[in-house]
XYZ file of C-alpha atoms in Angstrom:
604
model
C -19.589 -28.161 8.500
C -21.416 -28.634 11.853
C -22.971 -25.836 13.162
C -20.837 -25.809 15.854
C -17.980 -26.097 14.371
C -18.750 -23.377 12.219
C -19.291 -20.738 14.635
C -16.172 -21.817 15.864
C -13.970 -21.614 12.869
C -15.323 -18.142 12.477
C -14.304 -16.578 15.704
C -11.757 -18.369 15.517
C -10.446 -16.623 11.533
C -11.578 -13.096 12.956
C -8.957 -13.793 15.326
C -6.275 -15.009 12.497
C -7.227 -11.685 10.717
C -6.316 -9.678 13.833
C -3.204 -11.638 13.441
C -2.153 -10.858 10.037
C -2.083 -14.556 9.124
C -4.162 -16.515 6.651
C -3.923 -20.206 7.601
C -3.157 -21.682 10.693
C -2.047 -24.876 11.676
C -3.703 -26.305 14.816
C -2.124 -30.166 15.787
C -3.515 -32.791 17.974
C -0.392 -31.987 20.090
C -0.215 -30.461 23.696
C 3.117 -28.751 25.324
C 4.765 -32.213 25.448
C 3.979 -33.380 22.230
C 2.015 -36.323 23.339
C -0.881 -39.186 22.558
C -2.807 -37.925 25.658
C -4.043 -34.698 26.426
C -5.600 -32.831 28.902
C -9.011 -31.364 28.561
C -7.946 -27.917 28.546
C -5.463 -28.717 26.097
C -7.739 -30.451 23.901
C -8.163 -27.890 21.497
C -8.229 -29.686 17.684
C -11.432 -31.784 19.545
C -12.673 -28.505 20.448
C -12.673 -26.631 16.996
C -13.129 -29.867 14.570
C -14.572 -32.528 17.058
C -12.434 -34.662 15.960
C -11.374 -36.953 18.661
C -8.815 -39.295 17.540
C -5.569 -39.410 19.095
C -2.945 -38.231 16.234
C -3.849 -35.691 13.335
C -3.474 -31.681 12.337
C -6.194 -29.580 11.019
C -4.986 -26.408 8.780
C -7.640 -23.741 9.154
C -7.560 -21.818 5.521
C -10.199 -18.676 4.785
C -12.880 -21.404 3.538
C -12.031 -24.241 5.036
C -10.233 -26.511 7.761
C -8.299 -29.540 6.201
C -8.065 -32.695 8.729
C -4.891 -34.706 7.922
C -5.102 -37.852 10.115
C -3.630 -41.367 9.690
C -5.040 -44.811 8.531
C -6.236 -45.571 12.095
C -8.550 -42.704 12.089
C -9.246 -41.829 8.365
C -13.345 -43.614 8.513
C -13.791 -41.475 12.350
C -12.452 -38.358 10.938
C -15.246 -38.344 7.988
C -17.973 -39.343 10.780
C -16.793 -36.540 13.189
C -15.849 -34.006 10.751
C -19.035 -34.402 8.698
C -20.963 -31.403 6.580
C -19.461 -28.975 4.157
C -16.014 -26.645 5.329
C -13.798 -29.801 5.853
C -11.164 -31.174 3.292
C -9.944 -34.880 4.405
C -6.104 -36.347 3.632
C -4.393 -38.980 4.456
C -1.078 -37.938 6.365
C 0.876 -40.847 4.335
C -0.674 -39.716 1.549
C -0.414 -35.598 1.379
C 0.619 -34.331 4.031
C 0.218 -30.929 6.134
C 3.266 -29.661 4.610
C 3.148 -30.556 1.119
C -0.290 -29.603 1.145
C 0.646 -26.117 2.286
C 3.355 -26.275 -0.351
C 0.616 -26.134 -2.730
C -1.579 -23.989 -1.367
C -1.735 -20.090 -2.130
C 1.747 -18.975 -2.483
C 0.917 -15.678 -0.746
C -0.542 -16.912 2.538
C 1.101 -16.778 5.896
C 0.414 -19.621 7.603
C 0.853 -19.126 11.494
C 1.695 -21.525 14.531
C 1.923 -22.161 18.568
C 5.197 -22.839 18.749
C 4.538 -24.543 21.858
C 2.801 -27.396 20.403
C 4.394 -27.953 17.959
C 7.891 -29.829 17.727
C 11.018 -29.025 15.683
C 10.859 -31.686 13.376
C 7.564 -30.721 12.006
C 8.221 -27.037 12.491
C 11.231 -28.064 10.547
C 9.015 -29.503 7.523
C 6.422 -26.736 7.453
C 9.546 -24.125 7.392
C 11.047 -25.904 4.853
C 8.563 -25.333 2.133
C 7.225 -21.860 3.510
C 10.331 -20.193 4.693
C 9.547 -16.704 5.806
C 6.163 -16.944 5.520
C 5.801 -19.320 8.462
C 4.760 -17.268 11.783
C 5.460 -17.947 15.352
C 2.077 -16.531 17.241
C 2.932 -15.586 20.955
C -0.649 -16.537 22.087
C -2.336 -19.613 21.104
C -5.377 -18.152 18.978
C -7.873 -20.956 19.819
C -7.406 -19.981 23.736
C -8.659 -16.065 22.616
C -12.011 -17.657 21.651
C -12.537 -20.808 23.879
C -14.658 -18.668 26.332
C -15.332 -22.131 28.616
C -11.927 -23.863 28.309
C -11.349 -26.339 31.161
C -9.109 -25.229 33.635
C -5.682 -26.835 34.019
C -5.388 -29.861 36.464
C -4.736 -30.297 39.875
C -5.004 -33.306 41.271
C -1.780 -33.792 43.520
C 1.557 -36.003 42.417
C 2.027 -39.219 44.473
C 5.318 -41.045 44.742
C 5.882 -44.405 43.066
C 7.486 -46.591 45.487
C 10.909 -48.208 44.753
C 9.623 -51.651 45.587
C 7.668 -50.892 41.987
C 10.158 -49.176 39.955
C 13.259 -51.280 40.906
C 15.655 -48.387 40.764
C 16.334 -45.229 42.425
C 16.337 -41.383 41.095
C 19.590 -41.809 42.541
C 20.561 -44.200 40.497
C 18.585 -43.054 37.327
C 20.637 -39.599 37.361
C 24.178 -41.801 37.633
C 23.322 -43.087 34.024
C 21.721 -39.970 32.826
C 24.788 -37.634 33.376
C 26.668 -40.141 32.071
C 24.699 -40.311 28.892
C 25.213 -36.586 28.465
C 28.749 -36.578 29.534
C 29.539 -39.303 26.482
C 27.876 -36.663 24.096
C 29.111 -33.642 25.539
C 25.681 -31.947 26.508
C 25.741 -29.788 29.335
C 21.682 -29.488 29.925
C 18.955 -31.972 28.993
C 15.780 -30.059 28.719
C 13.020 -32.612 28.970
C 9.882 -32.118 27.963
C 7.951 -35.653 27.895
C 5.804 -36.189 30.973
C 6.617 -40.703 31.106
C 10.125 -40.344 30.775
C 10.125 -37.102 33.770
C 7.525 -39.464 35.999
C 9.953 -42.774 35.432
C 13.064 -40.599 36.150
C 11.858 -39.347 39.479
C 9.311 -42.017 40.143
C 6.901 -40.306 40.506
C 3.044 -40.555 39.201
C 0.389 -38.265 39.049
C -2.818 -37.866 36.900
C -3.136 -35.338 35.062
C -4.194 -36.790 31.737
C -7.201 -39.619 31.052
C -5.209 -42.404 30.658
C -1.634 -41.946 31.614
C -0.537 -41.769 35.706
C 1.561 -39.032 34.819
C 1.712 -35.156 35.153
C 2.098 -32.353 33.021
C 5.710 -31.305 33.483
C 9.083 -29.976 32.021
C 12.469 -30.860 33.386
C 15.772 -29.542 33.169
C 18.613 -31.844 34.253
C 22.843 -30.088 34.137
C 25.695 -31.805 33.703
C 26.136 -31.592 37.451
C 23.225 -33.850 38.173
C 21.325 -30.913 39.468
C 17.891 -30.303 37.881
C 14.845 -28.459 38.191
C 11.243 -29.831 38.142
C 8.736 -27.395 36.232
C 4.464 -28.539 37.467
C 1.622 -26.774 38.898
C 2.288 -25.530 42.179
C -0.942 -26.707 43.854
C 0.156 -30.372 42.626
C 3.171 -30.618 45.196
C 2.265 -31.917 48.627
C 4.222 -32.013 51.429
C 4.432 -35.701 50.933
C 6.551 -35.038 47.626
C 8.850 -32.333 49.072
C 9.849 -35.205 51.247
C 10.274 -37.576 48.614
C 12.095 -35.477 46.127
C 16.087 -35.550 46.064
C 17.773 -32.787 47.178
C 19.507 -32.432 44.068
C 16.451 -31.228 42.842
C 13.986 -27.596 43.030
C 10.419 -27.414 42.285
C 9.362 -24.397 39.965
C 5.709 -23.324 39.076
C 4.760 -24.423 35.206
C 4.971 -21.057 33.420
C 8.641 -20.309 34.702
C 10.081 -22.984 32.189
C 10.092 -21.093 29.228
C 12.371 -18.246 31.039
C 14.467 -20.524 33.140
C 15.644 -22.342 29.771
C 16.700 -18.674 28.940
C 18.905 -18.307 31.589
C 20.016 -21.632 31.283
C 21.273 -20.780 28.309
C 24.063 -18.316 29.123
C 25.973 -20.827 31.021
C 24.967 -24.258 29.323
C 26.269 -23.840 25.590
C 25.663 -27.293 24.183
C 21.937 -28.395 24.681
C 20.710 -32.047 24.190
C 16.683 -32.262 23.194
C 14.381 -34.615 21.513
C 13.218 -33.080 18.214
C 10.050 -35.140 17.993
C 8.973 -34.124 21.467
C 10.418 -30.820 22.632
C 8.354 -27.697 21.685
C 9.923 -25.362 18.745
C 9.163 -22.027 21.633
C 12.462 -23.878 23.145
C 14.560 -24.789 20.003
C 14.338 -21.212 18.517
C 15.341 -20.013 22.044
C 18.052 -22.184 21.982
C 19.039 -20.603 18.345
C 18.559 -16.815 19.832
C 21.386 -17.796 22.657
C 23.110 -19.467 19.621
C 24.059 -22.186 22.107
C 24.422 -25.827 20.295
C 21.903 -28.550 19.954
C 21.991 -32.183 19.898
C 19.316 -33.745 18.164
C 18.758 -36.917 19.861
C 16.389 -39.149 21.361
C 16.435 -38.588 25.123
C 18.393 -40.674 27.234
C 15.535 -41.110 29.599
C 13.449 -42.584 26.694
C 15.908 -45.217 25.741
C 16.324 -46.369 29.203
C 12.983 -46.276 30.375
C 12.215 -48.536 27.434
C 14.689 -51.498 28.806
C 12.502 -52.636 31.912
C 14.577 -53.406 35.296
C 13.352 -57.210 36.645
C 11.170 -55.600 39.471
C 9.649 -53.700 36.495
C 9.030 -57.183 34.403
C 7.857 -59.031 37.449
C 5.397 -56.314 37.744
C 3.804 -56.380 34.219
C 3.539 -60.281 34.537
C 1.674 -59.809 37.783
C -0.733 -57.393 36.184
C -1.544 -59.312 33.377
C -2.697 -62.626 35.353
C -4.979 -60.371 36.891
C -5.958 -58.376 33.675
C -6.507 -61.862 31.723
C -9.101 -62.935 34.592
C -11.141 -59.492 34.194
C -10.832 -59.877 30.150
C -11.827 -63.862 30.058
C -14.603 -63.054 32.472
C -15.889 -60.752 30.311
C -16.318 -63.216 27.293
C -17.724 -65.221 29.391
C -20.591 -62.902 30.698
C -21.037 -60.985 26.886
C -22.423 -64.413 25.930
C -25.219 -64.433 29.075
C -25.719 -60.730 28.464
C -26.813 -61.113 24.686
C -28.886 -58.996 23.160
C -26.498 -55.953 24.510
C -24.800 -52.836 23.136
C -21.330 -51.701 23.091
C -21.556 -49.077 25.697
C -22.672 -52.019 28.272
C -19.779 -53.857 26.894
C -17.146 -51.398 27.878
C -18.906 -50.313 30.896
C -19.294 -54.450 32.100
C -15.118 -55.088 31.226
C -14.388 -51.721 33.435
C -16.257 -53.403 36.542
C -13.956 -56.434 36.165
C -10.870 -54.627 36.346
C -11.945 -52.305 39.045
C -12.389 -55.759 41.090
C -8.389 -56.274 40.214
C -6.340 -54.895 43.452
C -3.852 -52.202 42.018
C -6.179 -51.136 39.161
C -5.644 -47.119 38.563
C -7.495 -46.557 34.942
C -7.724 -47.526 31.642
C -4.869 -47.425 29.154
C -6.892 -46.026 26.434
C -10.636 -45.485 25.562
C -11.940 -49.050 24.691
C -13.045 -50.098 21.577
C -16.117 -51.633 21.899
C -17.510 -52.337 18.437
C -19.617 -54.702 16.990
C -19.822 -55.328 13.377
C -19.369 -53.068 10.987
C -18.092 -50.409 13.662
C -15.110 -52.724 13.954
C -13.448 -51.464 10.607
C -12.666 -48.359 12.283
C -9.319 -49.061 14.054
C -10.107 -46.674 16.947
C -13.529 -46.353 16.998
C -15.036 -44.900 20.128
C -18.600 -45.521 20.819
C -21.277 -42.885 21.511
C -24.596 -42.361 22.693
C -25.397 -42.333 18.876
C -22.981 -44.915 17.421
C -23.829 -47.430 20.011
C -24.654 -50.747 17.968
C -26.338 -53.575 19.475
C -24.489 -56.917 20.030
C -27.104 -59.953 18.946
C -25.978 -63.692 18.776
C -25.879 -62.862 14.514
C -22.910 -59.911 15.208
C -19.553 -60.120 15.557
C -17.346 -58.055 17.780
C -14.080 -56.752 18.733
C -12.829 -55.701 22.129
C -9.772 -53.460 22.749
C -8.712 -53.019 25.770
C -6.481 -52.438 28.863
C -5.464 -51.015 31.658
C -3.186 -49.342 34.675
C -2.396 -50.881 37.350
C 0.318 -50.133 39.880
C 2.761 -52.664 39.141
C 2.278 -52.274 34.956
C 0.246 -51.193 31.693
C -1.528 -54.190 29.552
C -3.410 -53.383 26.143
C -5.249 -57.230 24.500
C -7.525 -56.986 21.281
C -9.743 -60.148 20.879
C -12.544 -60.499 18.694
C -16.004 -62.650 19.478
C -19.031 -64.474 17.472
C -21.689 -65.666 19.199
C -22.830 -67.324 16.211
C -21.892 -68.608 12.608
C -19.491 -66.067 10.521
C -19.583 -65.372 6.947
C -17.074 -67.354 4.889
C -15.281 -63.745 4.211
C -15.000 -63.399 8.132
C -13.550 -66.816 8.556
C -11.156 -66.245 5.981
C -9.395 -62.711 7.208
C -10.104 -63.992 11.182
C -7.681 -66.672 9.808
C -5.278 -65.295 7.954
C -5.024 -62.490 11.100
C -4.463 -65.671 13.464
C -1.707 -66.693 11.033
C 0.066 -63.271 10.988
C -0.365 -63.176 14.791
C 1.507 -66.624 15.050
C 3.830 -65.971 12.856
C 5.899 -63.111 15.097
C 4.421 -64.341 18.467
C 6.697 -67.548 17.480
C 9.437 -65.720 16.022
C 13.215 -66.215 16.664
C 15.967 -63.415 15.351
C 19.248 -62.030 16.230
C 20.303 -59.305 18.044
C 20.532 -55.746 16.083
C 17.304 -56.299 14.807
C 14.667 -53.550 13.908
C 11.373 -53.062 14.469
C 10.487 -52.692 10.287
C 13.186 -55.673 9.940
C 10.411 -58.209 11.101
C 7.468 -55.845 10.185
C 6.836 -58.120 6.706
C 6.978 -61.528 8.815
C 3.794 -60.563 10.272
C 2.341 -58.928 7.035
C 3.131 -62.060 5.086
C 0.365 -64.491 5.642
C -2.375 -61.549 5.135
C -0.178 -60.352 1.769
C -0.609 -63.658 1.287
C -4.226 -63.670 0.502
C -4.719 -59.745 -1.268
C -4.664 -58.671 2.244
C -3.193 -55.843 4.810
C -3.476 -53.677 7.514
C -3.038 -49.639 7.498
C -1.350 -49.478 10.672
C 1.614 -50.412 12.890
C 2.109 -53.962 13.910
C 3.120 -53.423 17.212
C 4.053 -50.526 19.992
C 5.942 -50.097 23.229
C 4.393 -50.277 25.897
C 5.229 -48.563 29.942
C 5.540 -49.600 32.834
C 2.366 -48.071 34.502
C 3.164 -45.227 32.017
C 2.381 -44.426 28.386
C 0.345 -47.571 26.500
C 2.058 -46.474 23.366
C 5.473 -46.124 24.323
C 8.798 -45.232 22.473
C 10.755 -45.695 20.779
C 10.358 -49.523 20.276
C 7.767 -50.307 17.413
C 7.300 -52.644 14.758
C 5.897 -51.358 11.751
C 6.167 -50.760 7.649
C 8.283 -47.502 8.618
C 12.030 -47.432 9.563
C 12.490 -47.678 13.084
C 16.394 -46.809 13.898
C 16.250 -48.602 16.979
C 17.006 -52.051 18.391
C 14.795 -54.504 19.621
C 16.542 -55.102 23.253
C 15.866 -57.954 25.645
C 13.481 -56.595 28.543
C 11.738 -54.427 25.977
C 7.812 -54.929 25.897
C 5.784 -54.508 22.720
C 2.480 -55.435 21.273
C 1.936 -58.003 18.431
C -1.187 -57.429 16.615
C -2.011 -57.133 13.354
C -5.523 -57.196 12.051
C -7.971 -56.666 8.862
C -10.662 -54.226 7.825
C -13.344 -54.077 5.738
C -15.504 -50.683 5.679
C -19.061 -51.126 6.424
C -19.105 -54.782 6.864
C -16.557 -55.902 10.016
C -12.993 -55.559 11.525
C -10.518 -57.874 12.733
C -7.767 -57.737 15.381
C -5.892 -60.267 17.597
C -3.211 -58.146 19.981
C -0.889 -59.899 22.967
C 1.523 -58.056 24.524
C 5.062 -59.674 25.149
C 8.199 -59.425 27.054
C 11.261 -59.571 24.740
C 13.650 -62.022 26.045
C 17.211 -63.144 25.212
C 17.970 -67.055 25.020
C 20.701 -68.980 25.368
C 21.690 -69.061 22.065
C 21.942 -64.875 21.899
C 18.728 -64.981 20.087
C 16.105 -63.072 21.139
C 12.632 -64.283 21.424
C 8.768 -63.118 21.981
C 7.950 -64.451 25.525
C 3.685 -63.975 25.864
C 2.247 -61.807 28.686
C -1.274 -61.565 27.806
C -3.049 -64.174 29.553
C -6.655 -64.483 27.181
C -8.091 -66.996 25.243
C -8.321 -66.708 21.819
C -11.741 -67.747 20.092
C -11.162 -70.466 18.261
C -14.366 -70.895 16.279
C -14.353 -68.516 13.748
C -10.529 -70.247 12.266
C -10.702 -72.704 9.216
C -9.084 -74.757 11.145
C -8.137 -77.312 8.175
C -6.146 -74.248 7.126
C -3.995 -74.158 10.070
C -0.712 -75.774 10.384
C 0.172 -78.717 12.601
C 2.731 -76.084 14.194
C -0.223 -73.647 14.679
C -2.807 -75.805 15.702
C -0.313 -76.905 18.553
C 0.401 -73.219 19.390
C -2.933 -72.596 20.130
C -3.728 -75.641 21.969
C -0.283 -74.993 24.599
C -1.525 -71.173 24.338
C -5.289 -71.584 25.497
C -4.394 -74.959 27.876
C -1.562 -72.460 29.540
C -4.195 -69.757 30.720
C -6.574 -72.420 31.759
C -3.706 -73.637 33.951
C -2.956 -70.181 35.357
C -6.173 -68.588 35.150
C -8.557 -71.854 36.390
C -8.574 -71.259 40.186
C -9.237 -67.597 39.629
C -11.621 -67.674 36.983
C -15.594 -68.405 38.035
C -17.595 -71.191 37.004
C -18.923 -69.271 34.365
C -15.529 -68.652 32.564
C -14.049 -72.123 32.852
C -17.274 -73.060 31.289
C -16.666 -70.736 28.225
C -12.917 -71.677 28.769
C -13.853 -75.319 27.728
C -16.508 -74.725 25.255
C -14.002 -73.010 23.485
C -11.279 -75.513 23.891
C -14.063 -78.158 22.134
C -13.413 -76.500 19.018
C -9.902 -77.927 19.003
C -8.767 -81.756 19.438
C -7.196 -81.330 23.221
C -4.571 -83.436 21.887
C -3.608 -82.499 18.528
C -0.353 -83.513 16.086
C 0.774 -80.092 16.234
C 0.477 -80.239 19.978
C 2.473 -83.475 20.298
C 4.876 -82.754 17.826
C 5.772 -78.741 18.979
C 8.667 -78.403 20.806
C 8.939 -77.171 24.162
C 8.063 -73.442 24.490
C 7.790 -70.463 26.847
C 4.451 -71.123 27.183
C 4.651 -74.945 28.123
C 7.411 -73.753 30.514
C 5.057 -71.042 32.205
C 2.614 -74.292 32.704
C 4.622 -76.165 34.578
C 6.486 -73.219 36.934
């Protein structure tokens, strides 16, 4: 174990023994159960420093076991590194079943705040009475320089962005409750609170959002929980009048009293914190279960929402082709001068708030690690003999974009060419998919899977995600993926398509556009493109590609070119058209496609 970390863990079990417990369970989550966290909330980072974005750490007498998923399971090994650490595979074993077979006479205690019933619910299940609900959070007892909470004040989100009032967002909500009988919503997830009341704040790295609780009645009347130093008078002004303002640490109480009048409660298991579901079993009040209400219909974008996200992505695709174009006249580089140079593009895009995420920037081997993060000591050079992968995006005012591409400035080795390929092919196949409505996210998950399957092939991790509308880059709860997904694909929906292929210590693969799910005429609903970036085209086996795919790509990468070229500098249309060369401009598949979307978009 790192030094570091070791002192850590120490104070840190002198604590648990003060306790009376013997393991404790310490999640990547925060208060609202999300991706993003604040620094002062950043607390797994702090004891392990591990810094991926999903995972738990159990902290035994000996030693802390990380339990992260496929995207992270190479990171966790490089940030968790030296003796003290176990390492499993959440799939695989995990937290709970581990504890199941742990020492049968430990008591294993918990933050109730951070964590959420569902896996409260799994760690009860197999340690019943044993599991302990700690009032204090014991890594806050011994993180002597914690960050303080933020501040920064909440700013209101025009309606000429988000297309619909609060007005009219608490018509459907009550409505929602009323057709399941709840008489409170308590909600707890800071996108759905800042789409509700449009509102925007920033509060965490990468989402314009705040760090908030809400409870909404029956009524329509509803309470707003944030920091007090947060709300300007600007706000008050904006607010409804249906609802108060109340400082952060009055939420936990106020559900309380909610509770003697409001007998039949409607939260989100996977998001609410189990501090308010065992309330809710004290007052012996009834709970629904359920997704929130706000979640499903934030999902289902309004047009002034869609027009939006296309907007910001014909400016995102000029910052992201620019940048493929200046990598090549920036050769020898590193990664960190990679993601600082495609930051400085976007920042020239009017609207541009932040990035979505921390970009991935990696060049060769550094690419097998889905979200690999480069540092100071990780930073690999990028030579005209690498290959590289850029994942990236951003918020802007009017939308969220997220685009993987990968780049060779040079020949690739046959094993390259082959998985770059088969990775185009499972790209086209759901970018050009067709299928009816009722259909799941897992339904479809194989379509993509197939052509890698295909060749001994796969990916360990979701094929596509939700994503906001200048919210949440990963948003639910529309995904596509190997697990069961009990929720619709719905016309106005947007996702990501990108699958991809790894290989440790030698290079990774991933080609991601983000699309607008659209309903024909037929009923059928389609993938309609968003991402406006060209795709490399000379690391294919082309004489493996179809005539259909061949003409996909040449409609695709002739489409920017027509939207991008009197934005784009001489430098890009340059790359623009080298790239092109790699393809007859006038293929068979190209004459004998169809009409598509994307010829459509050409000629509009």
């Amino acid at each position: 174990m790192r030094t570091e970390s070791h002192s850590r863990a120490t104070l840190l079990r002198e604590q648990m023994k003060r306790q009376q417990v013997d393991a404790l369970i310490v999640p990547r989550f925060d208060a609202h159960q999300g991706e993003y966290v604040a620094p002062c909330d950043a607390r797994l980072a702090w004891l392990t420093g591990f810094t991926g974005t999903a995972g738990f750490a159990i902290v035994t007498p000996q030693t802390i076991e990380m339990f992260v998923d496929g995207r992270y399971s190479v990171q966790v090994t490089h940030e968790c590194a030296g003796e003290g650490f176990g390492f499993h595979h959440l799939l695989d074993q995990a937290p709970d079943r581990w504890l199941a077979s742990a020492d049968p006479a430990w008591i294993v205690g918990y933050d109730a705040m951070l964590l959420p019933p569902t896996w409260a619910g799994r760690f009860r299940a197999v340690l019943s009475n044993r599991l302990k609900a700690l009032d204090d959070n014991l890594i806050d007892s011994v993180w002597h320089d914690r960050p303080p909470p933020p501040n920064a004040p909440i700013r209101p989100f025009p309606l000429q962005l988000a297309g619909r009032s609060p007005w009219q967002k608490r018509d459907d909500l009550t409505q929602a409750m009323s057709e399941v009988g709840a008489d409170l919503l308590i909600e707890t997830q800071p996108d759905n609170i800042a789409w509700f009341l449009n509102l925007r704040g920033s509060d965490f790295s990468y989402v314009p959002t705040m760090r908030s609780f809400m409870l909404v009645r029956q009524d329509g009347s509803a309470q707003l929980f944030v920091d007090s130093g947060q709300v300007t008078d600007e706000i008050v002004d904006f607010l409804p009048a249906w609802l108060t303002v109340h400082p952060l640490p009055e939420f936990l109480p106020e559900v309380e009293r909610q509770l003697a009048t409001d007998r039949v409660v409607l939260l989100d298991p996977d998001f609410t914190p189990d501090a308010v579901s065992l309330r809710v079993d004290r007052a012996m009040a009834r709970m629904l279960h359920q997704i929130s209400p706000l979640t499903l219909r934030k999902a289902v974008k309004n047009p002034v929402e869609l027009a939006g996200i296309r907007d910001c992505h014909l400016h995102d695709g000029v910052a992201l082709t620019e940048f493929s174009a200046q990598l090549v006249q920036m050769l020898p580089t590193t990664e960190l001068e990679a993601e600082e140079l495609i930051l400085a593009l976007r920042r020239r895009n009017d609207g541009f708030l932040m990035s979505s995420f921390r970009t991935i920037s990696a060049s060769g081997a550094n690419a097998a690690m889905c979200h690999y993060a480069a540092t100071p000591e990780s930073n690999a050079p990028i030579t005209a003999r690498t290959t590289y992968l850029l994942d990236s995006g951003a918020q802007y005012e009017s939308g969220t974009t997220d685009a993987t591409r990968c780049l060779a400035f040079g020949p690739v080795s046959p094993a390259y060419r082959q998985a770059y390929t088969a990775v185009f092919k499972a790209f086209h196949a759901l970018m050009t998919l067709r299928f009816p409505v009722g259909t799941k996210g897992h339904h479809i998950d194989a379509i993509c899977r197939r052509p890698l399957w295909d060749m001994g092939m796969d990916y360990d991790h979701g094929t596509g995600h939700g994503v906001g509308h200048s919210l949440s880059v990963h948003e639910r709860p529309q995904r596509i993926g190997k697990e069961v997904n009990d929720v619709n694909i719905a016309a106005g929906m947007i996702l990501t398509i990108e699958p991809g292929h790894y290989v440790p210590g030698e290079f990774g693969i991933r080609i991601e556009n983000q699309v607008e799910v659209v309903q024909r005429h037929d009923g059928f609903l389609e993938f309609s493109n968003l991402t406006l970036v060209p795709i490399q085209l000379s690391m294919l086996n082309l004489d493996d590609l179809s005539p259909e795919q061949l003409g996909w790509l040449v409609d695709y990468n002739q489409t920017i070119r027509a939207k991008l070229g009197p934005l784009l500098s001489a430098v890009a249309l340059e790359w623009m058209d080298r790239n092109a060369a790699a393809l007859p401009t006038h293929s068979p598949g190209a004459r004998s496609r169809p009409r598509n979307h994307l010829q459509e978009l050409t000629e509009a």
